[in-house]
JSON list of C-alpha atoms in Angstrom, two decimals:
[
{"chain": "A", "resi": 1, "resn": "UNK", "atom": "CA", "xyz": [0.00, 0.00, 0.00]},
{"chain": "A", "resi": 2, "resn": "UNK", "atom": "CA", "xyz": [1.40, 3.39, -0.99]},
{"chain": "A", "resi": 3, "resn": "UNK", "atom": "CA", "xyz": [1.88, 6.24, 1.49]},
{"chain": "A", "resi": 4, "resn": "UNK", "atom": "CA", "xyz": [-0.92, 8.25, -0.12]},
{"chain": "A", "resi": 5, "resn": "UNK", "atom": "CA", "xyz": [-3.27, 5.27, 0.22]},
{"chain": "A", "resi": 6, "resn": "UNK", "atom": "CA", "xyz": [-2.34, 4.87, 3.89]},
{"chain": "A", "resi": 7, "resn": "UNK", "atom": "CA", "xyz": [-2.96, 8.57, 4.53]},
{"chain": "A", "resi": 8, "resn": "UNK", "atom": "CA", "xyz": [-6.34, 8.35, 2.82]},
{"chain": "A", "resi": 9, "resn": "UNK", "atom": "CA", "xyz": [-7.18, 5.31, 4.96]},
{"chain": "A", "resi": 10, "resn": "UNK", "atom": "CA", "xyz": [-6.29, 7.22, 8.13]},
{"chain": "A", "resi": 11, "resn": "UNK", "atom": "CA", "xyz": [-8.41, 10.18, 7.03]},
{"chain": "A", "resi": 12, "resn": "UNK", "atom": "CA", "xyz": [-11.40, 7.90, 6.50]},
{"chain": "A", "resi": 13, "resn": "UNK", "atom": "CA", "xyz": [-10.90, 6.32, 9.89]},
{"chain": "A", "resi": 14, "resn": "UNK", "atom": "CA", "xyz": [-10.71, 9.72, 11.55]},
{"chain": "A", "resi": 15, "resn": "UNK", "atom": "CA", "xyz": [-13.84, 10.86, 9.77]},
{"chain": "A", "resi": 16, "resn": "UNK", "atom": "CA", "xyz": [-15.64, 7.78, 11.05]},
{"chain": "A", "resi": 17, "resn": "UNK", "atom": "CA", "xyz": [-14.29, 8.39, 14.55]},
{"chain": "A", "resi": 18, "resn": "UNK", "atom": "CA", "xyz": [-15.67, 11.92, 14.48]},
{"chain": "A", "resi": 19, "resn": "UNK", "atom": "CA", "xyz": [-19.01, 11.03, 12.88]},
{"chain": "A", "resi": 20, "resn": "UNK", "atom": "CA", "xyz": [-21.91, 11.88, 15.21]},
{"chain": "A", "resi": 21, "resn": "UNK", "atom": "CA", "xyz": [-23.76, 8.91, 13.74]},
{"chain": "A", "resi": 22, "resn": "UNK", "atom": "CA", "xyz": [-21.09, 6.40, 14.79]},
{"chain": "A", "resi": 23, "resn": "UNK", "atom": "CA", "xyz": [-21.55, 4.38, 17.93]},
{"chain": "A", "resi": 24, "resn": "UNK", "atom": "CA", "xyz": [-19.09, 4.78, 20.81]},
{"chain": "A", "resi": 25, "resn": "UNK", "atom": "CA", "xyz": [-17.47, 1.43, 19.95]},
{"chain": "A", "resi": 26, "resn": "UNK", "atom": "CA", "xyz": [-17.13, 2.33, 16.27]},
{"chain": "A", "resi": 27, "resn": "UNK", "atom": "CA", "xyz": [-15.60, 5.72, 17.03]},
{"chain": "A", "resi": 28, "resn": "UNK", "atom": "CA", "xyz": [-13.13, 4.28, 19.54]},
{"chain": "A", "resi": 29, "resn": "UNK", "atom": "CA", "xyz": [-12.10, 1.44, 17.19]},
{"chain": "A", "resi": 30, "resn": "UNK", "atom": "CA", "xyz": [-11.60, 3.80, 14.23]},
{"chain": "A", "resi": 31, "resn": "UNK", "atom": "CA", "xyz": [-9.50, 6.22, 16.33]},
{"chain": "A", "resi": 32, "resn": "UNK", "atom": "CA", "xyz": [-7.34, 3.36, 17.66]},
{"chain": "A", "resi": 33, "resn": "UNK", "atom": "CA", "xyz": [-6.68, 1.90, 14.20]},
{"chain": "A", "resi": 34, "resn": "UNK", "atom": "CA", "xyz": [-5.84, 5.34, 12.80]},
{"chain": "A", "resi": 35, "resn": "UNK", "atom": "CA", "xyz": [-3.36, 5.99, 15.62]},
{"chain": "A", "resi": 36, "resn": "UNK", "atom": "CA", "xyz": [-1.67, 2.60, 15.13]},
{"chain": "A", "resi": 37, "resn": "UNK", "atom": "CA", "xyz": [-1.31, 3.23, 11.40]},
{"chain": "A", "resi": 38, "resn": "UNK", "atom": "CA", "xyz": [0.33, 6.60, 12.04]},
{"chain": "A", "resi": 39, "resn": "UNK", "atom": "CA", "xyz": [2.80, 4.99, 14.48]},
{"chain": "A", "resi": 40, "resn": "UNK", "atom": "CA", "xyz": [3.55, 2.06, 12.17]},
{"chain": "A", "resi": 41, "resn": "UNK", "atom": "CA", "xyz": [4.26, 4.26, 9.15]},
{"chain": "A", "resi": 42, "resn": "UNK", "atom": "CA", "xyz": [5.89, 7.15, 11.08]},
{"chain": "A", "resi": 43, "resn": "UNK", "atom": "CA", "xyz": [3.36, 9.71, 9.90]},
{"chain": "A", "resi": 44, "resn": "UNK", "atom": "CA", "xyz": [2.87, 13.15, 11.44]},
{"chain": "A", "resi": 45, "resn": "UNK", "atom": "CA", "xyz": [-0.21, 15.39, 11.63]},
{"chain": "A", "resi": 46, "resn": "UNK", "atom": "CA", "xyz": [1.30, 17.59, 8.93]},
{"chain": "A", "resi": 47, "resn": "UNK", "atom": "CA", "xyz": [1.35, 14.59, 6.59]},
{"chain": "A", "resi": 48, "resn": "UNK", "atom": "CA", "xyz": [-2.39, 14.20, 7.03]},
{"chain": "A", "resi": 49, "resn": "UNK", "atom": "CA", "xyz": [-3.16, 17.90, 6.69]},
{"chain": "A", "resi": 50, "resn": "UNK", "atom": "CA", "xyz": [-1.19, 18.41, 3.48]},
{"chain": "A", "resi": 51, "resn": "UNK", "atom": "CA", "xyz": [-3.59, 19.31, 0.69]},
{"chain": "A", "resi": 52, "resn": "UNK", "atom": "CA", "xyz": [-6.58, 18.37, 2.83]},
{"chain": "A", "resi": 53, "resn": "UNK", "atom": "CA", "xyz": [-9.40, 20.87, 3.20]},
{"chain": "A", "resi": 54, "resn": "UNK", "atom": "CA", "xyz": [-12.69, 19.50, 4.45]},
{"chain": "A", "resi": 55, "resn": "UNK", "atom": "CA", "xyz": [-15.73, 20.77, 2.59]},
{"chain": "A", "resi": 56, "resn": "UNK", "atom": "CA", "xyz": [-18.03, 23.05, 4.56]},
{"chain": "A", "resi": 57, "resn": "UNK", "atom": "CA", "xyz": [-21.58, 24.05, 3.82]},
{"chain": "A", "resi": 58, "resn": "UNK", "atom": "CA", "xyz": [-24.60, 25.77, 5.37]},
{"chain": "A", "resi": 59, "resn": "UNK", "atom": "CA", "xyz": [-28.30, 25.02, 5.53]},
{"chain": "A", "resi": 60, "resn": "UNK", "atom": "CA", "xyz": [-31.38, 26.14, 7.45]},
{"chain": "A", "resi": 61, "resn": "UNK", "atom": "CA", "xyz": [-34.03, 24.53, 9.62]},
{"chain": "A", "resi": 62, "resn": "UNK", "atom": "CA", "xyz": [-37.40, 26.19, 10.15]},
{"chain": "A", "resi": 63, "resn": "UNK", "atom": "CA", "xyz": [-37.97, 26.27, 13.90]},
{"chain": "A", "resi": 64, "resn": "UNK", "atom": "CA", "xyz": [-41.21, 28.25, 14.15]},
{"chain": "A", "resi": 65, "resn": "UNK", "atom": "CA", "xyz": [-41.72, 31.06, 16.63]},
{"chain": "A", "resi": 66, "resn": "UNK", "atom": "CA", "xyz": [-41.44, 29.21, 19.96]},
{"chain": "A", "resi": 67, "resn": "UNK", "atom": "CA", "xyz": [-38.34, 29.55, 22.11]},
{"chain": "A", "resi": 68, "resn": "UNK", "atom": "CA", "xyz": [-37.98, 25.85, 22.86]},
{"chain": "A", "resi": 69, "resn": "UNK", "atom": "CA", "xyz": [-37.58, 24.97, 19.18]},
{"chain": "A", "resi": 70, "resn": "UNK", "atom": "CA", "xyz": [-34.84, 27.57, 18.76]},
{"chain": "A", "resi": 71, "resn": "UNK", "atom": "CA", "xyz": [-33.07, 26.17, 21.81]},
{"chain": "A", "resi": 72, "resn": "UNK", "atom": "CA", "xyz": [-33.46, 22.61, 20.52]},
{"chain": "A", "resi": 73, "resn": "UNK", "atom": "CA", "xyz": [-31.72, 23.54, 17.27]},
{"chain": "A", "resi": 74, "resn": "UNK", "atom": "CA", "xyz": [-28.85, 25.08, 19.25]},
{"chain": "A", "resi": 75, "resn": "UNK", "atom": "CA", "xyz": [-28.51, 22.04, 21.55]},
{"chain": "A", "resi": 76, "resn": "UNK", "atom": "CA", "xyz": [-28.38, 19.63, 18.61]},
{"chain": "A", "resi": 77, "resn": "UNK", "atom": "CA", "xyz": [-26.02, 21.86, 16.64]},
{"chain": "A", "resi": 78, "resn": "UNK", "atom": "CA", "xyz": [-23.53, 21.66, 19.51]},
{"chain": "A", "resi": 79, "resn": "UNK", "atom": "CA", "xyz": [-23.92, 17.89, 19.58]},
{"chain": "A", "resi": 80, "resn": "UNK", "atom": "CA", "xyz": [-23.37, 17.62, 15.81]},
{"chain": "A", "resi": 81, "resn": "UNK", "atom": "CA", "xyz": [-20.28, 19.90, 15.72]},
{"chain": "A", "resi": 82, "resn": "UNK", "atom": "CA", "xyz": [-22.15, 22.64, 13.84]},
{"chain": "A", "resi": 83, "resn": "UNK", "atom": "CA", "xyz": [-22.33, 26.38, 14.44]},
{"chain": "A", "resi": 84, "resn": "UNK", "atom": "CA", "xyz": [-25.72, 28.08, 14.35]},
{"chain": "A", "resi": 85, "resn": "UNK", "atom": "CA", "xyz": [-27.49, 31.42, 14.11]},
{"chain": "A", "resi": 86, "resn": "UNK", "atom": "CA", "xyz": [-31.09, 31.34, 15.24]},
{"chain": "A", "resi": 87, "resn": "UNK", "atom": "CA", "xyz": [-32.28, 34.94, 15.03]},
{"chain": "A", "resi": 88, "resn": "UNK", "atom": "CA", "xyz": [-34.41, 36.35, 12.21]},
{"chain": "A", "resi": 89, "resn": "UNK", "atom": "CA", "xyz": [-32.13, 39.38, 11.89]},
{"chain": "A", "resi": 90, "resn": "UNK", "atom": "CA", "xyz": [-29.57, 36.97, 10.47]},
{"chain": "A", "resi": 91, "resn": "UNK", "atom": "CA", "xyz": [-31.54, 34.04, 9.10]},
{"chain": "A", "resi": 92, "resn": "UNK", "atom": "CA", "xyz": [-33.65, 36.14, 6.72]},
{"chain": "A", "resi": 93, "resn": "UNK", "atom": "CA", "xyz": [-30.37, 36.97, 4.96]},
{"chain": "A", "resi": 94, "resn": "UNK", "atom": "CA", "xyz": [-29.96, 33.35, 3.89]},
{"chain": "A", "resi": 95, "resn": "UNK", "atom": "CA", "xyz": [-30.61, 33.23, 0.11]},
{"chain": "A", "resi": 96, "resn": "UNK", "atom": "CA", "xyz": [-32.85, 30.16, 0.35]},
{"chain": "A", "resi": 97, "resn": "UNK", "atom": "CA", "xyz": [-35.06, 31.50, 3.14]},
{"chain": "A", "resi": 98, "resn": "UNK", "atom": "CA", "xyz": [-35.21, 34.96, 1.56]},
{"chain": "A", "resi": 99, "resn": "UNK", "atom": "CA", "xyz": [-36.42, 33.51, -1.73]},
{"chain": "A", "resi": 100, "resn": "UNK", "atom": "CA", "xyz": [-38.90, 31.18, -0.06]},
{"chain": "A", "resi": 101, "resn": "UNK", "atom": "CA", "xyz": [-40.40, 33.69, 2.36]},
{"chain": "A", "resi": 102, "resn": "UNK", "atom": "CA", "xyz": [-40.57, 36.62, -0.06]},
{"chain": "A", "resi": 103, "resn": "UNK", "atom": "CA", "xyz": [-40.62, 39.23, 2.68]},
{"chain": "A", "resi": 104, "resn": "UNK", "atom": "CA", "xyz": [-42.79, 37.33, 5.15]},
{"chain": "A", "resi": 105, "resn": "UNK", "atom": "CA", "xyz": [-39.92, 36.23, 7.38]},
{"chain": "A", "resi": 106, "resn": "UNK", "atom": "CA", "xyz": [-40.90, 38.28, 10.44]},
{"chain": "A", "resi": 107, "resn": "UNK", "atom": "CA", "xyz": [-43.43, 35.73, 11.68]},
{"chain": "A", "resi": 108, "resn": "UNK", "atom": "CA", "xyz": [-41.20, 32.73, 11.02]},
{"chain": "A", "resi": 109, "resn": "UNK", "atom": "CA", "xyz": [-37.79, 31.86, 12.37]},
{"chain": "A", "resi": 110, "resn": "UNK", "atom": "CA", "xyz": [-35.02, 29.73, 10.95]},
{"chain": "A", "resi": 111, "resn": "UNK", "atom": "CA", "xyz": [-31.87, 28.26, 12.41]},
{"chain": "A", "resi": 112, "resn": "UNK", "atom": "CA", "xyz": [-29.05, 28.95, 9.98]},
{"chain": "A", "resi": 113, "resn": "UNK", "atom": "CA", "xyz": [-26.57, 26.10, 10.42]},
{"chain": "A", "resi": 114, "resn": "UNK", "atom": "CA", "xyz": [-22.92, 25.76, 9.39]},
{"chain": "A", "resi": 115, "resn": "UNK", "atom": "CA", "xyz": [-20.72, 22.67, 9.22]},
{"chain": "A", "resi": 116, "resn": "UNK", "atom": "CA", "xyz": [-19.70, 19.72, 7.08]},
{"chain": "A", "resi": 117, "resn": "UNK", "atom": "CA", "xyz": [-22.41, 18.24, 4.83]},
{"chain": "A", "resi": 118, "resn": "UNK", "atom": "CA", "xyz": [-22.44, 15.03, 6.88]},
{"chain": "A", "resi": 119, "resn": "UNK", "atom": "CA", "xyz": [-22.84, 16.88, 10.20]},
{"chain": "A", "resi": 120, "resn": "UNK", "atom": "CA", "xyz": [-25.56, 19.13, 8.76]},
{"chain": "A", "resi": 121, "resn": "UNK", "atom": "CA", "xyz": [-27.49, 16.13, 7.46]},
{"chain": "A", "resi": 122, "resn": "UNK", "atom": "CA", "xyz": [-27.39, 14.48, 10.88]},
{"chain": "A", "resi": 123, "resn": "UNK", "atom": "CA", "xyz": [-28.40, 17.73, 12.57]},
{"chain": "A", "resi": 124, "resn": "UNK", "atom": "CA", "xyz": [-31.44, 18.19, 10.33]},
{"chain": "A", "resi": 125, "resn": "UNK", "atom": "CA", "xyz": [-32.56, 14.62, 10.85]},
{"chain": "A", "resi": 126, "resn": "UNK", "atom": "CA", "xyz": [-32.01, 14.65, 14.61]},
{"chain": "A", "resi": 127, "resn": "UNK", "atom": "CA", "xyz": [-33.99, 17.88, 14.88]},
{"chain": "A", "resi": 128, "resn": "UNK", "atom": "CA", "xyz": [-37.01, 16.20, 13.28]},
{"chain": "A", "resi": 129, "resn": "UNK", "atom": "CA", "xyz": [-36.67, 13.18, 15.57]},
{"chain": "A", "resi": 130, "resn": "UNK", "atom": "CA", "xyz": [-36.17, 15.21, 18.77]},
{"chain": "A", "resi": 131, "resn": "UNK", "atom": "CA", "xyz": [-38.99, 17.63, 17.98]},
{"chain": "A", "resi": 132, "resn": "UNK", "atom": "CA", "xyz": [-41.39, 14.74, 17.47]},
{"chain": "A", "resi": 133, "resn": "UNK", "atom": "CA", "xyz": [-40.29, 13.01, 20.69]},
{"chain": "A", "resi": 134, "resn": "UNK", "atom": "CA", "xyz": [-40.64, 16.21, 22.73]},
{"chain": "A", "resi": 135, "resn": "UNK", "atom": "CA", "xyz": [-44.11, 16.90, 21.35]},
{"chain": "A", "resi": 136, "resn": "UNK", "atom": "CA", "xyz": [-45.17, 13.37, 22.26]},
{"chain": "A", "resi": 137, "resn": "UNK", "atom": "CA", "xyz": [-43.67, 13.65, 25.75]},
{"chain": "A", "resi": 138, "resn": "UNK", "atom": "CA", "xyz": [-45.55, 16.93, 26.29]},
{"chain": "A", "resi": 139, "resn": "UNK", "atom": "CA", "xyz": [-48.81, 15.34, 25.15]},
{"chain": "A", "resi": 140, "resn": "UNK", "atom": "CA", "xyz": [-48.31, 12.40, 27.49]},
{"chain": "A", "resi": 141, "resn": "UNK", "atom": "CA", "xyz": [-47.57, 14.76, 30.38]},
{"chain": "A", "resi": 142, "resn": "UNK", "atom": "CA", "xyz": [-50.67, 16.84, 29.69]},
{"chain": "A", "resi": 143, "resn": "UNK", "atom": "CA", "xyz": [-52.82, 13.72, 29.71]},
{"chain": "A", "resi": 144, "resn": "UNK", "atom": "CA", "xyz": [-51.23, 12.54, 32.95]},
{"chain": "A", "resi": 145, "resn": "UNK", "atom": "CA", "xyz": [-52.14, 15.85, 34.63]},
{"chain": "A", "resi": 146, "resn": "UNK", "atom": "CA", "xyz": [-55.85, 15.06, 34.26]},
{"chain": "A", "resi": 147, "resn": "UNK", "atom": "CA", "xyz": [-58.74, 16.20, 32.11]},
{"chain": "A", "resi": 148, "resn": "UNK", "atom": "CA", "xyz": [-60.31, 18.58, 34.63]},
{"chain": "A", "resi": 149, "resn": "UNK", "atom": "CA", "xyz": [-57.30, 20.80, 35.22]},
{"chain": "A", "resi": 150, "resn": "UNK", "atom": "CA", "xyz": [-55.15, 20.61, 32.07]},
{"chain": "A", "resi": 151, "resn": "UNK", "atom": "CA", "xyz": [-51.86, 22.56, 31.89]},
{"chain": "A", "resi": 152, "resn": "UNK", "atom": "CA", "xyz": [-51.97, 26.02, 30.34]},
{"chain": "A", "resi": 153, "resn": "UNK", "atom": "CA", "xyz": [-50.14, 26.89, 27.12]},
{"chain": "A", "resi": 154, "resn": "UNK", "atom": "CA", "xyz": [-47.42, 28.56, 29.19]},
{"chain": "A", "resi": 155, "resn": "UNK", "atom": "CA", "xyz": [-46.98, 25.43, 31.30]},
{"chain": "A", "resi": 156, "resn": "UNK", "atom": "CA", "xyz": [-46.80, 23.29, 28.18]},
{"chain": "A", "resi": 157, "resn": "UNK", "atom": "CA", "xyz": [-44.07, 25.49, 26.72]},
{"chain": "A", "resi": 158, "resn": "UNK", "atom": "CA", "xyz": [-42.17, 25.36, 30.00]},
{"chain": "A", "resi": 159, "resn": "UNK", "atom": "CA", "xyz": [-42.39, 21.56, 29.88]},
{"chain": "A", "resi": 160, "resn": "UNK", "atom": "CA", "xyz": [-41.08, 21.50, 26.30]},
{"chain": "A", "resi": 161, "resn": "UNK", "atom": "CA", "xyz": [-38.25, 23.89, 27.15]},
{"chain": "A", "resi": 162, "resn": "UNK", "atom": "CA", "xyz": [-37.40, 21.73, 30.14]},
{"chain": "A", "resi": 163, "resn": "UNK", "atom": "CA", "xyz": [-37.31, 18.68, 27.87]},
{"chain": "A", "resi": 164, "resn": "UNK", "atom": "CA", "xyz": [-34.84, 20.47, 25.58]},
{"chain": "A", "resi": 165, "resn": "UNK", "atom": "CA", "xyz": [-32.62, 21.40, 28.53]},
{"chain": "A", "resi": 166, "resn": "UNK", "atom": "CA", "xyz": [-32.80, 17.85, 29.90]},
{"chain": "A", "resi": 167, "resn": "UNK", "atom": "CA", "xyz": [-31.88, 16.41, 26.53]},
{"chain": "A", "resi": 168, "resn": "UNK", "atom": "CA", "xyz": [-28.97, 18.84, 26.23]},
{"chain": "A", "resi": 169, "resn": "UNK", "atom": "CA", "xyz": [-27.69, 17.81, 29.65]},
{"chain": "A", "resi": 170, "resn": "UNK", "atom": "CA", "xyz": [-27.92, 14.14, 28.69]},
{"chain": "A", "resi": 171, "resn": "UNK", "atom": "CA", "xyz": [-26.02, 14.65, 25.43]},
{"chain": "A", "resi": 172, "resn": "UNK", "atom": "CA", "xyz": [-23.25, 16.61, 27.17]},
{"chain": "A", "resi": 173, "resn": "UNK", "atom": "CA", "xyz": [-22.86, 13.82, 29.75]},
{"chain": "A", "resi": 174, "resn": "UNK", "atom": "CA", "xyz": [-22.63, 11.25, 26.97]},
{"chain": "A", "resi": 175, "resn": "UNK", "atom": "CA", "xyz": [-19.91, 13.21, 25.19]},
{"chain": "A", "resi": 176, "resn": "UNK", "atom": "CA", "xyz": [-17.96, 13.63, 28.42]},
{"chain": "A", "resi": 177, "resn": "UNK", "atom": "CA", "xyz": [-18.16, 9.89, 29.13]},
{"chain": "A", "resi": 178, "resn": "UNK", "atom": "CA", "xyz": [-16.91, 9.06, 25.63]},
{"chain": "A", "resi": 179, "resn": "UNK", "atom": "CA", "xyz": [-13.70, 11.08, 26.15]},
{"chain": "A", "resi": 180, "resn": "UNK", "atom": "CA", "xyz": [-12.62, 9.14, 29.25]},
{"chain": "A", "resi": 181, "resn": "UNK", "atom": "CA", "xyz": [-10.45, 6.77, 27.21]},
{"chain": "A", "resi": 182, "resn": "UNK", "atom": "CA", "xyz": [-7.43, 7.68, 25.09]},
{"chain": "A", "resi": 183, "resn": "UNK", "atom": "CA", "xyz": [-9.33, 6.72, 21.94]},
{"chain": "A", "resi": 184, "resn": "UNK", "atom": "CA", "xyz": [-12.22, 8.88, 23.07]},
{"chain": "A", "resi": 185, "resn": "UNK", "atom": "CA", "xyz": [-9.91, 11.83, 23.62]},
{"chain": "A", "resi": 186, "resn": "UNK", "atom": "CA", "xyz": [-8.58, 11.50, 20.09]},
{"chain": "A", "resi": 187, "resn": "UNK", "atom": "CA", "xyz": [-12.09, 11.31, 18.65]},
{"chain": "A", "resi": 188, "resn": "UNK", "atom": "CA", "xyz": [-13.00, 14.41, 20.69]},
{"chain": "A", "resi": 189, "resn": "UNK", "atom": "CA", "xyz": [-10.06, 16.31, 19.17]},
{"chain": "A", "resi": 190, "resn": "UNK", "atom": "CA", "xyz": [-11.33, 15.46, 15.69]},
{"chain": "A", "resi": 191, "resn": "UNK", "atom": "CA", "xyz": [-14.81, 16.71, 16.63]},
{"chain": "A", "resi": 192, "resn": "UNK", "atom": "CA", "xyz": [-13.43, 19.90, 18.17]},
{"chain": "A", "resi": 193, "resn": "UNK", "atom": "CA", "xyz": [-11.52, 20.60, 14.97]},
{"chain": "A", "resi": 194, "resn": "UNK", "atom": "CA", "xyz": [-14.67, 20.17, 12.89]},
{"chain": "A", "resi": 195, "resn": "UNK", "atom": "CA", "xyz": [-16.57, 22.51, 15.22]},
{"chain": "A", "resi": 196, "resn": "UNK", "atom": "CA", "xyz": [-13.88, 25.19, 14.90]},
{"chain": "A", "resi": 197, "resn": "UNK", "atom": "CA", "xyz": [-14.03, 24.83, 11.11]},
{"chain": "A", "resi": 198, "resn": "UNK", "atom": "CA", "xyz": [-17.80, 25.33, 11.27]},
{"chain": "A", "resi": 199, "resn": "UNK", "atom": "CA", "xyz": [-17.35, 28.51, 13.33]},
{"chain": "A", "resi": 200, "resn": "UNK", "atom": "CA", "xyz": [-14.77, 29.83, 10.86]},
{"chain": "A", "resi": 201, "resn": "UNK", "atom": "CA", "xyz": [-17.15, 29.13, 7.98]},
{"chain": "A", "resi": 202, "resn": "UNK", "atom": "CA", "xyz": [-19.96, 31.00, 9.74]},
{"chain": "A", "resi": 203, "resn": "UNK", "atom": "CA", "xyz": [-17.69, 33.96, 10.45]},
{"chain": "A", "resi": 204, "resn": "UNK", "atom": "CA", "xyz": [-16.76, 34.05, 6.78]},
{"chain": "A", "resi": 205, "resn": "UNK", "atom": "CA", "xyz": [-20.42, 34.27, 5.75]},
{"chain": "A", "resi": 206, "resn": "UNK", "atom": "CA", "xyz": [-21.66, 36.36, 8.70]},
{"chain": "A", "resi": 207, "resn": "UNK", "atom": "CA", "xyz": [-18.64, 38.16, 10.20]},
{"chain": "A", "resi": 208, "resn": "UNK", "atom": "CA", "xyz": [-20.56, 40.40, 12.61]},
{"chain": "A", "resi": 209, "resn": "UNK", "atom": "CA", "xyz": [-23.00, 38.86, 15.09]},
{"chain": "A", "resi": 210, "resn": "UNK", "atom": "CA", "xyz": [-24.83, 40.85, 17.76]},
{"chain": "A", "resi": 211, "resn": "UNK", "atom": "CA", "xyz": [-25.70, 39.28, 21.09]},
{"chain": "A", "resi": 212, "resn": "UNK", "atom": "CA", "xyz": [-29.35, 38.29, 21.44]},
{"chain": "A", "resi": 213, "resn": "UNK", "atom": "CA", "xyz": [-31.73, 38.40, 24.37]},
{"chain": "A", "resi": 214, "resn": "UNK", "atom": "CA", "xyz": [-32.27, 35.31, 26.47]},
{"chain": "A", "resi": 215, "resn": "UNK", "atom": "CA", "xyz": [-35.64, 33.63, 26.30]},
{"chain": "A", "resi": 216, "resn": "UNK", "atom": "CA", "xyz": [-38.07, 34.35, 29.14]},
{"chain": "A", "resi": 217, "resn": "UNK", "atom": "CA", "xyz": [-39.35, 30.74, 28.97]},
{"chain": "A", "resi": 218, "resn": "UNK", "atom": "CA", "xyz": [-37.84, 28.58, 31.70]},
{"chain": "A", "resi": 219, "resn": "UNK", "atom": "CA", "xyz": [-37.92, 24.82, 31.66]},
{"chain": "A", "resi": 220, "resn": "UNK", "atom": "CA", "xyz": [-39.94, 22.90, 34.21]},
{"chain": "A", "resi": 221, "resn": "UNK", "atom": "CA", "xyz": [-38.45, 20.09, 36.28]},
{"chain": "A", "resi": 222, "resn": "UNK", "atom": "CA", "xyz": [-40.95, 17.62, 34.85]},
{"chain": "A", "resi": 223, "resn": "UNK", "atom": "CA", "xyz": [-39.80, 18.57, 31.38]},
{"chain": "A", "resi": 224, "resn": "UNK", "atom": "CA", "xyz": [-36.13, 18.19, 32.30]},
{"chain": "A", "resi": 225, "resn": "UNK", "atom": "CA", "xyz": [-36.72, 14.67, 33.55]},
{"chain": "A", "resi": 226, "resn": "UNK", "atom": "CA", "xyz": [-38.63, 13.81, 30.39]},
{"chain": "A", "resi": 227, "resn": "UNK", "atom": "CA", "xyz": [-35.80, 15.20, 28.25]},
{"chain": "A", "resi": 228, "resn": "UNK", "atom": "CA", "xyz": [-33.21, 13.05, 30.03]},
{"chain": "A", "resi": 229, "resn": "UNK", "atom": "CA", "xyz": [-35.30, 10.00, 29.17]},
{"chain": "A", "resi": 230, "resn": "UNK", "atom": "CA", "xyz": [-35.49, 10.77, 25.45]},
{"chain": "A", "resi": 231, "resn": "UNK", "atom": "CA", "xyz": [-33.66, 8.33, 23.20]},
{"chain": "A", "resi": 232, "resn": "UNK", "atom": "CA", "xyz": [-32.34, 9.72, 19.93]},
{"chain": "A", "resi": 233, "resn": "UNK", "atom": "CA", "xyz": [-30.51, 6.52, 18.98]},
{"chain": "A", "resi": 234, "resn": "UNK", "atom": "CA", "xyz": [-33.59, 5.23, 17.23]},
{"chain": "A", "resi": 235, "resn": "UNK", "atom": "CA", "xyz": [-33.31, 8.19, 14.91]},
{"chain": "A", "resi": 236, "resn": "UNK", "atom": "CA", "xyz": [-29.89, 7.02, 13.76]},
{"chain": "A", "resi": 237, "resn": "UNK", "atom": "CA", "xyz": [-30.76, 3.41, 13.00]},
{"chain": "A", "resi": 238, "resn": "UNK", "atom": "CA", "xyz": [-29.49, 3.83, 9.44]},
{"chain": "A", "resi": 239, "resn": "UNK", "atom": "CA", "xyz": [-26.14, 5.50, 9.97]},
{"chain": "A", "resi": 240, "resn": "UNK", "atom": "CA", "xyz": [-23.98, 6.72, 7.14]},
{"chain": "A", "resi": 241, "resn": "UNK", "atom": "CA", "xyz": [-20.36, 5.79, 7.59]},
{"chain": "A", "resi": 242, "resn": "UNK", "atom": "CA", "xyz": [-20.36, 1.98, 7.83]},
{"chain": "A", "resi": 243, "resn": "UNK", "atom": "CA", "xyz": [-18.92, 1.79, 4.31]},
{"chain": "A", "resi": 244, "resn": "UNK", "atom": "CA", "xyz": [-16.34, 4.52, 4.82]},
{"chain": "A", "resi": 245, "resn": "UNK", "atom": "CA", "xyz": [-13.52, 2.05, 5.55]},
{"chain": "A", "resi": 246, "resn": "UNK", "atom": "CA", "xyz": [-13.81, 0.45, 2.14]},
{"chain": "A", "resi": 247, "resn": "UNK", "atom": "CA", "xyz": [-11.64, 1.50, -0.72]}
]
């Protein structure tokens, strides 16, 4: 196997290690094999970086006008190594949303997302899965509260926001646990690099970002507990990346 072929193999392994759709075992195994190949063939980081620029892209997700959906997009963007803008003062500038909305953007909000195509695809899909799960959890909670004194709209939104915060806490704990091993630390470095690339891409497209106001909707404790019990793994049953080691 030529040196260029070995380098390409290592790049594929590292991509798999950093793929949000890979399981913990897959990511750890790919990172370990990549490290062993670098040691065996005396390769340095500079050898891998030479001539290698990962493609970056941007897309948008319509998140409606409720605060919990905006927060959900931000939580999942962090998990998928993407950067995000979720304010209409920026998102209406996106060429796709501007053409689609035709001036009616003020009553609709979009999360403008930046990252690699693979990370953006996972983010968009996970958003659909998580939104559906949170809506179902809120419905189940409302029914459990009883027919005669149902929760108000404000209480429902507090439950949904709480579910988003609980899910975010769960995902952060999972990522922290995955970095406990040496292989996990290496995979985390790959992910951090991708996140920094996403930020740089966003800054290139939108160099000046003003700070936004925090939402006045606070999450309820019942919602937080429900969010910690959500399982997004079912949404990644068909993961891209299993064939990445071929070739």
